[in-house]
Amino acid sequence: MIRAFLYIFITLMFSSCMEIPRGMEEDITIGDKALFVVNQGNFMYGNASLSFYDPESQSFENEIFIRSNGVNLGDVAHSMTIHNGKGYLVVNNSGIIFIIDIDNCRIEGAISNLTSPRFIYFINSTKAYISDLYAGKISIYNSSEKRIVGEISTEPYKSSENMVSYKDKLFVSCWSGCNKILVIDTNRDEVIDEIEVEMEPNSMVIDKNGKLWVLCSNSPSLFKIDCESFQIEESLYFEDGKYPHNLSINNSGDTLYYINHYICKMDINSTDIHSNQFITSEGKIFFALGIDHSNGDIYLSDAIDYVQNGIIYRFSNMGEPIDTLRGGIIPGYFCFKTNN
Amino acid sequence: MRRGILSLLISLLSINLLLAQSVDQVYDLDSTVVVATRALKEIGIQKNSLERVNLRDNIAYSLSEVLTQNSSIFIKSYGRATSATASLRGTSPSHTRVEWNGMKLNSPMLGMVDFSLIPSFFIDNATIYHGSSSVGISSGGFGGAISLESTSKQNEPFSLEVIGGIGSFSTYNGFLRAGFSSERFQSTTKVAYNRSRNDFEYVNYRKKEFDFDNNGNLVGFKYPTEKNKNGEYADLHLMQELAYRLKDDSKLSLSAWYINSERGVPMLNVNYREEDKSSNTQYQETFRTVFGWDKAFDKLQIKSKAGYDYNDLLYLYLGDLGDGKLSEMTHSQSFTHSIFAKSNLQFFPSPKLMICAEISLDEHIVKSYDIAINSISQEREYIGYFEGRFESSALLTARYRPSERLGLALNLRESTIGDKFSPLLPAFFAEYIIIQNNRGNIIAKSSVSRNFRAPTLNDLYFLPGGNKNLRSERGYSYDLGFEGSYKVDNLSMKGELTAYNSKINDWILWLPTFKGFWSPINVKLVHSYGIESKANMEVDLGNGWNSSINANFAWTRSINHGDPISWGDESVGKQLVYVPEYSASVNGRVHWKGWSFNYKWNYYSERFTTSSNSSGVIGRLSPYIMNDISLEKSLSTKWADLKFKLMVENLFDEEYESVLSHPMPGRNYTFTLSIKPKFF
């Protein structure tokens, strides 16, 4: 009996089965045309992930960042931008932007020591701006020097979010607890003006006529602003209780898309925001929207309960369903890799 | 009907209080309660009492470590000296009700208890009541209840114990216990102070450190050896216990407990920011006091308590906004005031029958807010709520032993939450002694109960996200188990095996929303079932050697059977997040002539971090095994009793995570010296 106890005791002592994933560096090949899906993951869980989809073969892979690099993507991956063959993955609550090779997803570099980065936006071949949820500034990054080379204060506004540019002007939305669009002169790197909209401007696009469209979610509204004069030309208000978000535009710059429970489609010359439903939700809760500018296909995500892998729907530009995919946790951003 | 029951209980209580004043004779309570070999109050109850030796194992321990090592409860720990919540029978932390000296410790705001803020040395008795067995303590314990007691009891007129500890990661622990006892008066004072830099090193396999050449090109990487960042803590606990026996032999008691805690919230292991670029700290100040009056008569026992609980919890996140200074980015604070009164009456009309009535009244007031700087006006804005709630509960229990082998018990509980009545909550217990002889016994136990838990104040009112339309959680629980004991000359063994099955409707779950904040909804029907077992063996090996071993094992299935949120919802039929299917602990101890060697082992199986139990790399946490050892030597000198103790935790230096992305310490050491002066 004592022997039996000793046996159990020794077995227990040396039992060990802990394993943190490490060192896996799977070779992943990403074709010339692909969709990257940035899965946010849950705040303070560190379970963000990256997926990719080949629209032609309709093959789909999850967790490609950890599989190809052997490390986690981090906590709350917010956006991804492709520039000069490199992918810039912004991981908000890890305070880092990973630079990856978009053909195999391998890490090539990183921009670190950021406060709470949200987006990176290139205005020419080497110069990019990095917005930040809390920092009260926009960082200026030079991709040839591979370092932060300057900053633009956004004070008194702490939060900077979406960025779009028109000629030498950069428009920056101040989303969190704010109602301003800042105008930055990209030659002088200075804030030269600000435009007041409604609270929480969450997304922006510029149409083919040089008009800036801004979608606000608190006091739900859509604004049309002239990019030269910074004057508001249209102020369109949704019904109270709505939460419109994810304003996008097609490749020709003449049709707007956004999520307002349904997927709404609106001509840039229209002012009708109430009867423009394009794709019904039918029990889905759309979370993110992306337009493939090469063919107009529409990608939508549903985070379901936000603690399981979400669903990605692909529709044609006519709104016909093409494919359904199972992504990562909270698929929140679509980034398209194209031949050009 | 319900109001009638409440009125009846209040009347019953009042009559017996009057009766109590007219009876002078005092009887020994224990002899009244115990019938044959089994106490009436134990009929059908599934419970696990933590041994005092385990509660007093390590002055650095909170109750979370003791529960991990000595029960099958899953403690979800966010790191060393950070939040630790309990999951019993696969339920949520707010489904484990916790009481200290009769006072509810579950936060009226959050519903849960942070066990990392309860120093195990302050607790003299801790009993875990599983499932239905918790209904006698409180409603809402779908998982169970934990009853904690601290007392002023001591045998010596004067006593003093001082313990000092020093450990890895610049950890310092101090504990003092001073006692005084006279014929009528007893006092115990306890002080604990724990502080640590808590900057343990670990190899971070969640990250890579990149090497770049002069042109900024990546040329290599390594998994960095990092320190736990922002994990520093300092906790002060003061506790005073007073008891006074009056001339009529009734007892007055007063317990007071003050906590002042300042704890860094450790950075995630996927956070690439530098440590000095931010500071994330939780400050907590708590004061609790319980006043008690106990009186025993021939066939009657009365216990009355009243108390006040104050909590000030501040969560402060400071970040570097680029100017090198740390500025306030999150300021989240809450103040909680709770007062309660409770009276319990136990009446023994015959040695075979016990009738118990209890009424409790609670008033909670919560002020909770976040301070945000309005970007437009640049003014500080308060976003939060200020709400109160009155709760009452009445319990009527009858315990009857018609024969020496058979025991039956019935509980009826009715509660009010605000202006709403709970459903009537019945619970039925039965036990039968299958075998009983001078070597041991085998007892079969069974219970069935209905239970209920109201939404917390945060569930209802938190801004943003509170949901005033939430329904209360309701459910049924069924238990069947066997308990046995066996004793021969030098060996005694005890064992217990229980199967349970429970269903909880309208499970309250906080989920993120597309608006960016979290909000609670009633979404789930949860089916929780499984097996719990425990075993204990004590052996006298002769020549001064003796040994004991305690083991716990649980198989836990906690399955979501709610309606799918949408067609793509894969969470239905899956195990709830962070509920291990298997958990086990073994605690072995060997004594020999003042030496004591202790081996603790515990195991948690894989935990899913997604509701769909997805199979990806990041959707699950690996199983882990912890091994801890300690060696203790007791010495008795003319002037004092001394104890030297060396403890090694995480003996095999396991790299593990209890919660995703939260680093845990590797092998670490603590040395303590305990001195008990001899006054006479």
JSON list of N, CA, C and O in Angstrom, two decimals, chain A residues 12-13 16 18-19 23 25 45 63 69 71 94 107 113 115 134 146 156 179 305-308 313 326, chain B residues 208 216 218 223 270 272-274 329 514 567-570 599 610-611 617-618 622 652 654-655 661:
[
{"chain": "A", "resi": 12, "resn": "LEU", "atom": "N", "xyz": [2.68, 12.14, -9.62]},
{"chain": "A", "resi": 12, "resn": "LEU", "atom": "CA", "xyz": [2.12, 13.47, -9.54]},
{"chain": "A", "resi": 12, "resn": "LEU", "atom": "C", "xyz": [3.21, 14.54, -9.55]},
{"chain": "A", "resi": 12, "resn": "LEU", "atom": "O", "xyz": [3.11, 15.57, -10.20]},
{"chain": "A", "resi": 13, "resn": "MET", "atom": "N", "xyz": [4.29, 14.25, -8.81]},
{"chain": "A", "resi": 13, "resn": "MET", "atom": "CA", "xyz": [5.37, 15.23, -8.68]},
{"chain": "A", "resi": 13, "resn": "MET", "atom": "C", "xyz": [5.92, 15.63, -10.03]},
{"chain": "A", "resi": 13, "resn": "MET", "atom": "O", "xyz": [6.17, 16.80, -10.30]},
{"chain": "A", "resi": 16, "resn": "SER", "atom": "N", "xyz": [3.68, 17.09, -15.68]},
{"chain": "A", "resi": 16, "resn": "SER", "atom": "CA", "xyz": [3.71, 18.47, -16.11]},
{"chain": "A", "resi": 16, "resn": "SER", "atom": "C", "xyz": [3.16, 18.53, -17.53]},
{"chain": "A", "resi": 16, "resn": "SER", "atom": "O", "xyz": [3.60, 17.78, -18.38]},
{"chain": "A", "resi": 18, "resn": "MET", "atom": "N", "xyz": [2.00, 21.77, -18.98]},
{"chain": "A", "resi": 18, "resn": "MET", "atom": "CA", "xyz": [1.81, 23.14, -19.41]},
{"chain": "A", "resi": 18, "resn": "MET", "atom": "C", "xyz": [2.47, 23.38, -20.74]},
{"chain": "A", "resi": 18, "resn": "MET", "atom": "O", "xyz": [3.58, 22.92, -20.98]},
{"chain": "A", "resi": 19, "resn": "GLU", "atom": "N", "xyz": [1.79, 24.03, -21.62]},
{"chain": "A", "resi": 19, "resn": "GLU", "atom": "CA", "xyz": [2.42, 24.37, -22.89]},
{"chain": "A", "resi": 19, "resn": "GLU", "atom": "C", "xyz": [1.88, 25.70, -23.38]},
{"chain": "A", "resi": 19, "resn": "GLU", "atom": "O", "xyz": [0.68, 25.86, -23.60]},
{"chain": "A", "resi": 23, "resn": "GLY", "atom": "N", "xyz": [7.46, 29.08, -30.82]},
{"chain": "A", "resi": 23, "resn": "GLY", "atom": "CA", "xyz": [8.39, 28.59, -31.83]},
{"chain": "A", "resi": 23, "resn": "GLY", "atom": "C", "xyz": [7.76, 28.04, -33.09]},
{"chain": "A", "resi": 23, "resn": "GLY", "atom": "O", "xyz": [8.47, 27.58, -33.97]},
{"chain": "A", "resi": 25, "resn": "GLU", "atom": "N", "xyz": [6.62, 28.21, -36.55]},
{"chain": "A", "resi": 25, "resn": "GLU", "atom": "CA", "xyz": [6.81, 29.14, -37.65]},
{"chain": "A", "resi": 25, "resn": "GLU", "atom": "C", "xyz": [6.40, 28.45, -38.94]},
{"chain": "A", "resi": 25, "resn": "GLU", "atom": "O", "xyz": [7.22, 28.09, -39.76]},
{"chain": "A", "resi": 45, "resn": "TYR", "atom": "N", "xyz": [-7.80, 40.39, -23.03]},
{"chain": "A", "resi": 45, "resn": "TYR", "atom": "CA", "xyz": [-7.63, 38.95, -23.17]},
{"chain": "A", "resi": 45, "resn": "TYR", "atom": "C", "xyz": [-6.36, 38.63, -23.96]},
{"chain": "A", "resi": 45, "resn": "TYR", "atom": "O", "xyz": [-5.83, 37.53, -23.85]},
{"chain": "A", "resi": 63, "resn": "GLU", "atom": "N", "xyz": [-5.85, 32.56, -37.66]},
{"chain": "A", "resi": 63, "resn": "GLU", "atom": "CA", "xyz": [-4.68, 32.62, -36.77]},
{"chain": "A", "resi": 63, "resn": "GLU", "atom": "C", "xyz": [-3.37, 32.59, -37.53]},
{"chain": "A", "resi": 63, "resn": "GLU", "atom": "O", "xyz": [-2.40, 31.96, -37.11]},
{"chain": "A", "resi": 69, "resn": "ASN", "atom": "N", "xyz": [4.44, 33.29, -37.04]},
{"chain": "A", "resi": 69, "resn": "ASN", "atom": "CA", "xyz": [5.47, 33.98, -36.27]},
{"chain": "A", "resi": 69, "resn": "ASN", "atom": "C", "xyz": [5.75, 33.37, -34.89]},
{"chain": "A", "resi": 69, "resn": "ASN", "atom": "O", "xyz": [6.74, 33.72, -34.26]},
{"chain": "A", "resi": 71, "resn": "VAL", "atom": "N", "xyz": [4.22, 33.96, -32.18]},
{"chain": "A", "resi": 71, "resn": "VAL", "atom": "CA", "xyz": [3.84, 34.83, -31.07]},
{"chain": "A", "resi": 71, "resn": "VAL", "atom": "C", "xyz": [2.44, 35.38, -31.30]},
{"chain": "A", "resi": 71, "resn": "VAL", "atom": "O", "xyz": [1.96, 35.45, -32.43]},
{"chain": "A", "resi": 94, "resn": "SER", "atom": "N", "xyz": [-1.87, 46.74, -27.16]},
{"chain": "A", "resi": 94, "resn": "SER", "atom": "CA", "xyz": [-0.50, 46.29, -26.97]},
{"chain": "A", "resi": 94, "resn": "SER", "atom": "C", "xyz": [0.47, 47.42, -27.25]},
{"chain": "A", "resi": 94, "resn": "SER", "atom": "O", "xyz": [1.67, 47.29, -27.03]},
{"chain": "A", "resi": 107, "resn": "ILE", "atom": "N", "xyz": [6.79, 38.64, -39.55]},
{"chain": "A", "resi": 107, "resn": "ILE", "atom": "CA", "xyz": [7.10, 39.97, -39.00]},
{"chain": "A", "resi": 107, "resn": "ILE", "atom": "C", "xyz": [8.39, 40.48, -39.63]},
{"chain": "A", "resi": 107, "resn": "ILE", "atom": "O", "xyz": [9.40, 39.78, -39.68]},
{"chain": "A", "resi": 113, "resn": "ASN", "atom": "N", "xyz": [6.14, 51.41, -28.55]},
{"chain": "A", "resi": 113, "resn": "ASN", "atom": "CA", "xyz": [6.04, 52.51, -27.59]},
{"chain": "A", "resi": 113, "resn": "ASN", "atom": "C", "xyz": [5.01, 53.57, -27.98]},
{"chain": "A", "resi": 113, "resn": "ASN", "atom": "O", "xyz": [5.22, 54.76, -27.83]},
{"chain": "A", "resi": 115, "resn": "THR", "atom": "N", "xyz": [1.05, 54.94, -27.48]},
{"chain": "A", "resi": 115, "resn": "THR", "atom": "CA", "xyz": [0.14, 54.94, -26.33]},
{"chain": "A", "resi": 115, "resn": "THR", "atom": "C", "xyz": [-1.07, 54.03, -26.59]},
{"chain": "A", "resi": 115, "resn": "THR", "atom": "O", "xyz": [-1.28, 53.06, -25.87]},
{"chain": "A", "resi": 134, "resn": "TYR", "atom": "N", "xyz": [-5.77, 57.95, -27.03]},
{"chain": "A", "resi": 134, "resn": "TYR", "atom": "CA", "xyz": [-5.59, 58.73, -25.80]},
{"chain": "A", "resi": 134, "resn": "TYR", "atom": "C", "xyz": [-4.47, 59.77, -25.86]},
{"chain": "A", "resi": 134, "resn": "TYR", "atom": "O", "xyz": [-4.40, 60.64, -24.99]},
{"chain": "A", "resi": 146, "resn": "LYS", "atom": "N", "xyz": [12.38, 54.07, -40.82]},
{"chain": "A", "resi": 146, "resn": "LYS", "atom": "CA", "xyz": [11.79, 53.07, -39.92]},
{"chain": "A", "resi": 146, "resn": "LYS", "atom": "C", "xyz": [11.71, 53.57, -38.48]},
{"chain": "A", "resi": 146, "resn": "LYS", "atom": "O", "xyz": [12.07, 52.89, -37.53]},
{"chain": "A", "resi": 156, "resn": "PRO", "atom": "N", "xyz": [-6.78, 70.52, -27.68]},
{"chain": "A", "resi": 156, "resn": "PRO", "atom": "CA", "xyz": [-7.16, 69.88, -26.42]},
{"chain": "A", "resi": 156, "resn": "PRO", "atom": "C", "xyz": [-7.86, 68.54, -26.61]},
{"chain": "A", "resi": 156, "resn": "PRO", "atom": "O", "xyz": [-8.37, 67.98, -25.66]},
{"chain": "A", "resi": 179, "resn": "ASN", "atom": "N", "xyz": [-16.53, 65.76, -30.94]},
{"chain": "A", "resi": 179, "resn": "ASN", "atom": "CA", "xyz": [-17.37, 66.00, -32.12]},
{"chain": "A", "resi": 179, "resn": "ASN", "atom": "C", "xyz": [-16.62, 66.81, -33.19]},
{"chain": "A", "resi": 179, "resn": "ASN", "atom": "O", "xyz": [-17.22, 67.62, -33.88]},
{"chain": "A", "resi": 305, "resn": "ASP", "atom": "N", "xyz": [-21.73, 36.56, -30.23]},
{"chain": "A", "resi": 305, "resn": "ASP", "atom": "CA", "xyz": [-21.75, 36.96, -28.82]},
{"chain": "A", "resi": 305, "resn": "ASP", "atom": "C", "xyz": [-20.43, 37.62, -28.40]},
{"chain": "A", "resi": 305, "resn": "ASP", "atom": "O", "xyz": [-20.21, 37.85, -27.22]},
{"chain": "A", "resi": 306, "resn": "TYR", "atom": "N", "xyz": [-19.57, 37.90, -29.31]},
{"chain": "A", "resi": 306, "resn": "TYR", "atom": "CA", "xyz": [-18.28, 38.58, -29.08]},
{"chain": "A", "resi": 306, "resn": "TYR", "atom": "C", "xyz": [-17.28, 37.74, -28.32]},
{"chain": "A", "resi": 306, "resn": "TYR", "atom": "O", "xyz": [-16.17, 38.20, -28.04]},
{"chain": "A", "resi": 307, "resn": "VAL", "atom": "N", "xyz": [-17.62, 36.55, -27.91]},
{"chain": "A", "resi": 307, "resn": "VAL", "atom": "CA", "xyz": [-16.65, 35.68, -27.23]},
{"chain": "A", "resi": 307, "resn": "VAL", "atom": "C", "xyz": [-16.53, 34.33, -27.95]},
{"chain": "A", "resi": 307, "resn": "VAL", "atom": "O", "xyz": [-16.14, 33.33, -27.36]},
{"chain": "A", "resi": 308, "resn": "GLN", "atom": "N", "xyz": [-16.91, 34.33, -29.21]},
{"chain": "A", "resi": 308, "resn": "GLN", "atom": "CA", "xyz": [-16.66, 33.16, -30.04]},
{"chain": "A", "resi": 308, "resn": "GLN", "atom": "C", "xyz": [-16.22, 33.65, -31.42]},
{"chain": "A", "resi": 308, "resn": "GLN", "atom": "O", "xyz": [-16.35, 34.84, -31.73]},
{"chain": "A", "resi": 313, "resn": "TYR", "atom": "N", "xyz": [-19.34, 37.34, -43.97]},
{"chain": "A", "resi": 313, "resn": "TYR", "atom": "CA", "xyz": [-20.19, 37.10, -45.14]},
{"chain": "A", "resi": 313, "resn": "TYR", "atom": "C", "xyz": [-19.60, 37.85, -46.33]},
{"chain": "A", "resi": 313, "resn": "TYR", "atom": "O", "xyz": [-19.20, 39.01, -46.21]},
{"chain": "A", "resi": 326, "resn": "ARG", "atom": "N", "xyz": [-15.83, 31.45, -41.24]},
{"chain": "A", "resi": 326, "resn": "ARG", "atom": "CA", "xyz": [-15.75, 31.55, -39.77]},
{"chain": "A", "resi": 326, "resn": "ARG", "atom": "C", "xyz": [-14.39, 32.14, -39.41]},
{"chain": "A", "resi": 326, "resn": "ARG", "atom": "O", "xyz": [-13.36, 31.51, -39.60]},
{"chain": "B", "resi": 208, "resn": "LYS", "atom": "N", "xyz": [7.91, 38.34, -28.98]},
{"chain": "B", "resi": 208, "resn": "LYS", "atom": "CA", "xyz": [9.28, 38.19, -29.46]},
{"chain": "B", "resi": 208, "resn": "LYS", "atom": "C", "xyz": [9.97, 39.55, -29.35]},
{"chain": "B", "resi": 208, "resn": "LYS", "atom": "O", "xyz": [9.35, 40.59, -29.58]},
{"chain": "B", "resi": 216, "resn": "GLY", "atom": "N", "xyz": [17.44, 49.36, -39.78]},
{"chain": "B", "resi": 216, "resn": "GLY", "atom": "CA", "xyz": [16.09, 49.08, -39.30]},
{"chain": "B", "resi": 216, "resn": "GLY", "atom": "C", "xyz": [15.53, 47.78, -39.81]},
{"chain": "B", "resi": 216, "resn": "GLY", "atom": "O", "xyz": [14.33, 47.52, -39.70]},
{"chain": "B", "resi": 218, "resn": "LEU", "atom": "N", "xyz": [14.95, 43.73, -39.79]},
{"chain": "B", "resi": 218, "resn": "LEU", "atom": "CA", "xyz": [14.88, 42.68, -38.77]},
{"chain": "B", "resi": 218, "resn": "LEU", "atom": "C", "xyz": [15.94, 41.63, -39.04]},
{"chain": "B", "resi": 218, "resn": "LEU", "atom": "O", "xyz": [16.03, 41.08, -40.13]},
{"chain": "B", "resi": 223, "resn": "TYR", "atom": "N", "xyz": [12.72, 35.12, -27.48]},
{"chain": "B", "resi": 223, "resn": "TYR", "atom": "CA", "xyz": [11.62, 35.28, -26.53]},
{"chain": "B", "resi": 223, "resn": "TYR", "atom": "C", "xyz": [12.19, 36.02, -25.34]},
{"chain": "B", "resi": 223, "resn": "TYR", "atom": "O", "xyz": [13.14, 35.54, -24.71]},
{"chain": "B", "resi": 270, "resn": "VAL", "atom": "N", "xyz": [1.24, 40.58, -23.48]},
{"chain": "B", "resi": 270, "resn": "VAL", "atom": "CA", "xyz": [1.27, 40.98, -24.89]},
{"chain": "B", "resi": 270, "resn": "VAL", "atom": "C", "xyz": [1.29, 42.51, -25.01]},
{"chain": "B", "resi": 270, "resn": "VAL", "atom": "O", "xyz": [1.02, 43.05, -26.06]},
{"chain": "B", "resi": 272, "resn": "TYR", "atom": "N", "xyz": [3.34, 45.78, -25.26]},
{"chain": "B", "resi": 272, "resn": "TYR", "atom": "CA", "xyz": [4.70, 46.16, -25.65]},
{"chain": "B", "resi": 272, "resn": "TYR", "atom": "C", "xyz": [5.10, 47.52, -25.10]},
{"chain": "B", "resi": 272, "resn": "TYR", "atom": "O", "xyz": [6.19, 47.99, -25.39]},
{"chain": "B", "resi": 273, "resn": "ARG", "atom": "N", "xyz": [4.23, 48.13, -24.32]},
{"chain": "B", "resi": 273, "resn": "ARG", "atom": "CA", "xyz": [4.59, 49.46, -23.81]},
{"chain": "B", "resi": 273, "resn": "ARG", "atom": "C", "xyz": [5.63, 49.31, -22.70]},
{"chain": "B", "resi": 273, "resn": "ARG", "atom": "O", "xyz": [5.70, 48.29, -22.03]},
{"chain": "B", "resi": 274, "resn": "GLU", "atom": "N", "xyz": [6.39, 50.38, -22.50]},
{"chain": "B", "resi": 274, "resn": "GLU", "atom": "CA", "xyz": [7.36, 50.37, -21.41]},
{"chain": "B", "resi": 274, "resn": "GLU", "atom": "C", "xyz": [6.62, 50.61, -20.10]},
{"chain": "B", "resi": 274, "resn": "GLU", "atom": "O", "xyz": [5.61, 51.31, -20.06]},
{"chain": "B", "resi": 329, "resn": "MET", "atom": "N", "xyz": [-6.09, 58.78, -17.27]},
{"chain": "B", "resi": 329, "resn": "MET", "atom": "CA", "xyz": [-6.85, 58.38, -18.45]},
{"chain": "B", "resi": 329, "resn": "MET", "atom": "C", "xyz": [-8.13, 57.65, -18.05]},
{"chain": "B", "resi": 329, "resn": "MET", "atom": "O", "xyz": [-9.13, 57.72, -18.74]},
{"chain": "B", "resi": 514, "resn": "PHE", "atom": "N", "xyz": [-22.06, 46.14, -30.06]},
{"chain": "B", "resi": 514, "resn": "PHE", "atom": "CA", "xyz": [-21.45, 46.84, -31.20]},
{"chain": "B", "resi": 514, "resn": "PHE", "atom": "C", "xyz": [-21.26, 48.32, -30.90]},
{"chain": "B", "resi": 514, "resn": "PHE", "atom": "O", "xyz": [-20.58, 49.03, -31.61]},
{"chain": "B", "resi": 567, "resn": "TRP", "atom": "N", "xyz": [-28.01, 32.19, -36.29]},
{"chain": "B", "resi": 567, "resn": "TRP", "atom": "CA", "xyz": [-27.81, 30.84, -36.84]},
{"chain": "B", "resi": 567, "resn": "TRP", "atom": "C", "xyz": [-26.36, 30.39, -36.67]},
{"chain": "B", "resi": 567, "resn": "TRP", "atom": "O", "xyz": [-26.07, 29.21, -36.56]},
{"chain": "B", "resi": 568, "resn": "GLY", "atom": "N", "xyz": [-25.44, 31.36, -36.64]},
{"chain": "B", "resi": 568, "resn": "GLY", "atom": "CA", "xyz": [-24.02, 31.01, -36.56]},
{"chain": "B", "resi": 568, "resn": "GLY", "atom": "C", "xyz": [-23.50, 30.83, -35.15]},
{"chain": "B", "resi": 568, "resn": "GLY", "atom": "O", "xyz": [-22.31, 30.59, -34.95]},
{"chain": "B", "resi": 569, "resn": "ASP", "atom": "N", "xyz": [-24.38, 30.93, -34.16]},
{"chain": "B", "resi": 569, "resn": "ASP", "atom": "CA", "xyz": [-23.95, 30.82, -32.77]},
{"chain": "B", "resi": 569, "resn": "ASP", "atom": "C", "xyz": [-23.55, 29.37, -32.46]},
{"chain": "B", "resi": 569, "resn": "ASP", "atom": "O", "xyz": [-24.40, 28.49, -32.44]},
{"chain": "B", "resi": 570, "resn": "GLU", "atom": "N", "xyz": [-22.28, 29.17, -32.22]},
{"chain": "B", "resi": 570, "resn": "GLU", "atom": "CA", "xyz": [-21.79, 27.81, -31.93]},
{"chain": "B", "resi": 570, "resn": "GLU", "atom": "C", "xyz": [-21.59, 27.56, -30.45]},
{"chain": "B", "resi": 570, "resn": "GLU", "atom": "O", "xyz": [-20.94, 26.60, -30.05]},
{"chain": "B", "resi": 599, "resn": "TYR", "atom": "N", "xyz": [3.27, 18.58, 1.20]},
{"chain": "B", "resi": 599, "resn": "TYR", "atom": "CA", "xyz": [3.34, 18.59, -0.26]},
{"chain": "B", "resi": 599, "resn": "TYR", "atom": "C", "xyz": [1.95, 18.91, -0.79]},
{"chain": "B", "resi": 599, "resn": "TYR", "atom": "O", "xyz": [0.98, 18.25, -0.45]},
{"chain": "B", "resi": 610, "resn": "THR", "atom": "N", "xyz": [-13.26, 30.82, -25.37]},
{"chain": "B", "resi": 610, "resn": "THR", "atom": "CA", "xyz": [-14.34, 31.25, -26.27]},
{"chain": "B", "resi": 610, "resn": "THR", "atom": "C", "xyz": [-15.59, 30.43, -25.94]},
{"chain": "B", "resi": 610, "resn": "THR", "atom": "O", "xyz": [-15.50, 29.26, -25.57]},
{"chain": "B", "resi": 611, "resn": "SER", "atom": "N", "xyz": [-16.74, 31.06, -26.13]},
{"chain": "B", "resi": 611, "resn": "SER", "atom": "CA", "xyz": [-18.00, 30.39, -25.78]},
{"chain": "B", "resi": 611, "resn": "SER", "atom": "C", "xyz": [-18.27, 29.22, -26.72]},
{"chain": "B", "resi": 611, "resn": "SER", "atom": "O", "xyz": [-19.05, 28.33, -26.40]},
{"chain": "B", "resi": 617, "resn": "VAL", "atom": "N", "xyz": [-5.39, 27.98, -31.61]},
{"chain": "B", "resi": 617, "resn": "VAL", "atom": "CA", "xyz": [-4.27, 28.05, -30.65]},
{"chain": "B", "resi": 617, "resn": "VAL", "atom": "C", "xyz": [-4.61, 28.97, -29.49]},
{"chain": "B", "resi": 617, "resn": "VAL", "atom": "O", "xyz": [-4.26, 28.71, -28.35]},
{"chain": "B", "resi": 618, "resn": "ILE", "atom": "N", "xyz": [-5.29, 30.10, -29.78]},
{"chain": "B", "resi": 618, "resn": "ILE", "atom": "CA", "xyz": [-5.51, 31.10, -28.73]},
{"chain": "B", "resi": 618, "resn": "ILE", "atom": "C", "xyz": [-6.87, 30.98, -28.06]},
{"chain": "B", "resi": 618, "resn": "ILE", "atom": "O", "xyz": [-7.21, 31.78, -27.23]},
{"chain": "B", "resi": 622, "resn": "SER", "atom": "N", "xyz": [-3.92, 25.95, -21.67]},
{"chain": "B", "resi": 622, "resn": "SER", "atom": "CA", "xyz": [-3.45, 24.60, -21.42]},
{"chain": "B", "resi": 622, "resn": "SER", "atom": "C", "xyz": [-3.69, 24.19, -19.97]},
{"chain": "B", "resi": 622, "resn": "SER", "atom": "O", "xyz": [-3.75, 25.03, -19.08]},
{"chain": "B", "resi": 652, "resn": "PHE", "atom": "N", "xyz": [8.35, 23.05, -9.75]},
{"chain": "B", "resi": 652, "resn": "PHE", "atom": "CA", "xyz": [8.97, 22.67, -11.02]},
{"chain": "B", "resi": 652, "resn": "PHE", "atom": "C", "xyz": [9.01, 23.83, -12.03]},
{"chain": "B", "resi": 652, "resn": "PHE", "atom": "O", "xyz": [9.19, 23.62, -13.22]},
{"chain": "B", "resi": 654, "resn": "GLU", "atom": "N", "xyz": [6.89, 25.82, -13.40]},
{"chain": "B", "resi": 654, "resn": "GLU", "atom": "CA", "xyz": [5.97, 25.74, -14.54]},
{"chain": "B", "resi": 654, "resn": "GLU", "atom": "C", "xyz": [5.72, 27.12, -15.13]},
{"chain": "B", "resi": 654, "resn": "GLU", "atom": "O", "xyz": [5.57, 28.11, -14.40]},
{"chain": "B", "resi": 655, "resn": "GLU", "atom": "N", "xyz": [5.65, 27.18, -16.45]},
{"chain": "B", "resi": 655, "resn": "GLU", "atom": "CA", "xyz": [5.22, 28.41, -17.11]},
{"chain": "B", "resi": 655, "resn": "GLU", "atom": "C", "xyz": [3.75, 28.21, -17.44]},
{"chain": "B", "resi": 655, "resn": "GLU", "atom": "O", "xyz": [3.41, 27.29, -18.18]},
{"chain": "B", "resi": 661, "resn": "SER", "atom": "N", "xyz": [-3.08, 35.68, -21.16]},
{"chain": "B", "resi": 661, "resn": "SER", "atom": "CA", "xyz": [-2.16, 36.83, -21.24]},
{"chain": "B", "resi": 661, "resn": "SER", "atom": "C", "xyz": [-1.77, 37.44, -19.89]},
{"chain": "B", "resi": 661, "resn": "SER", "atom": "O", "xyz": [-1.21, 38.53, -19.86]}
]
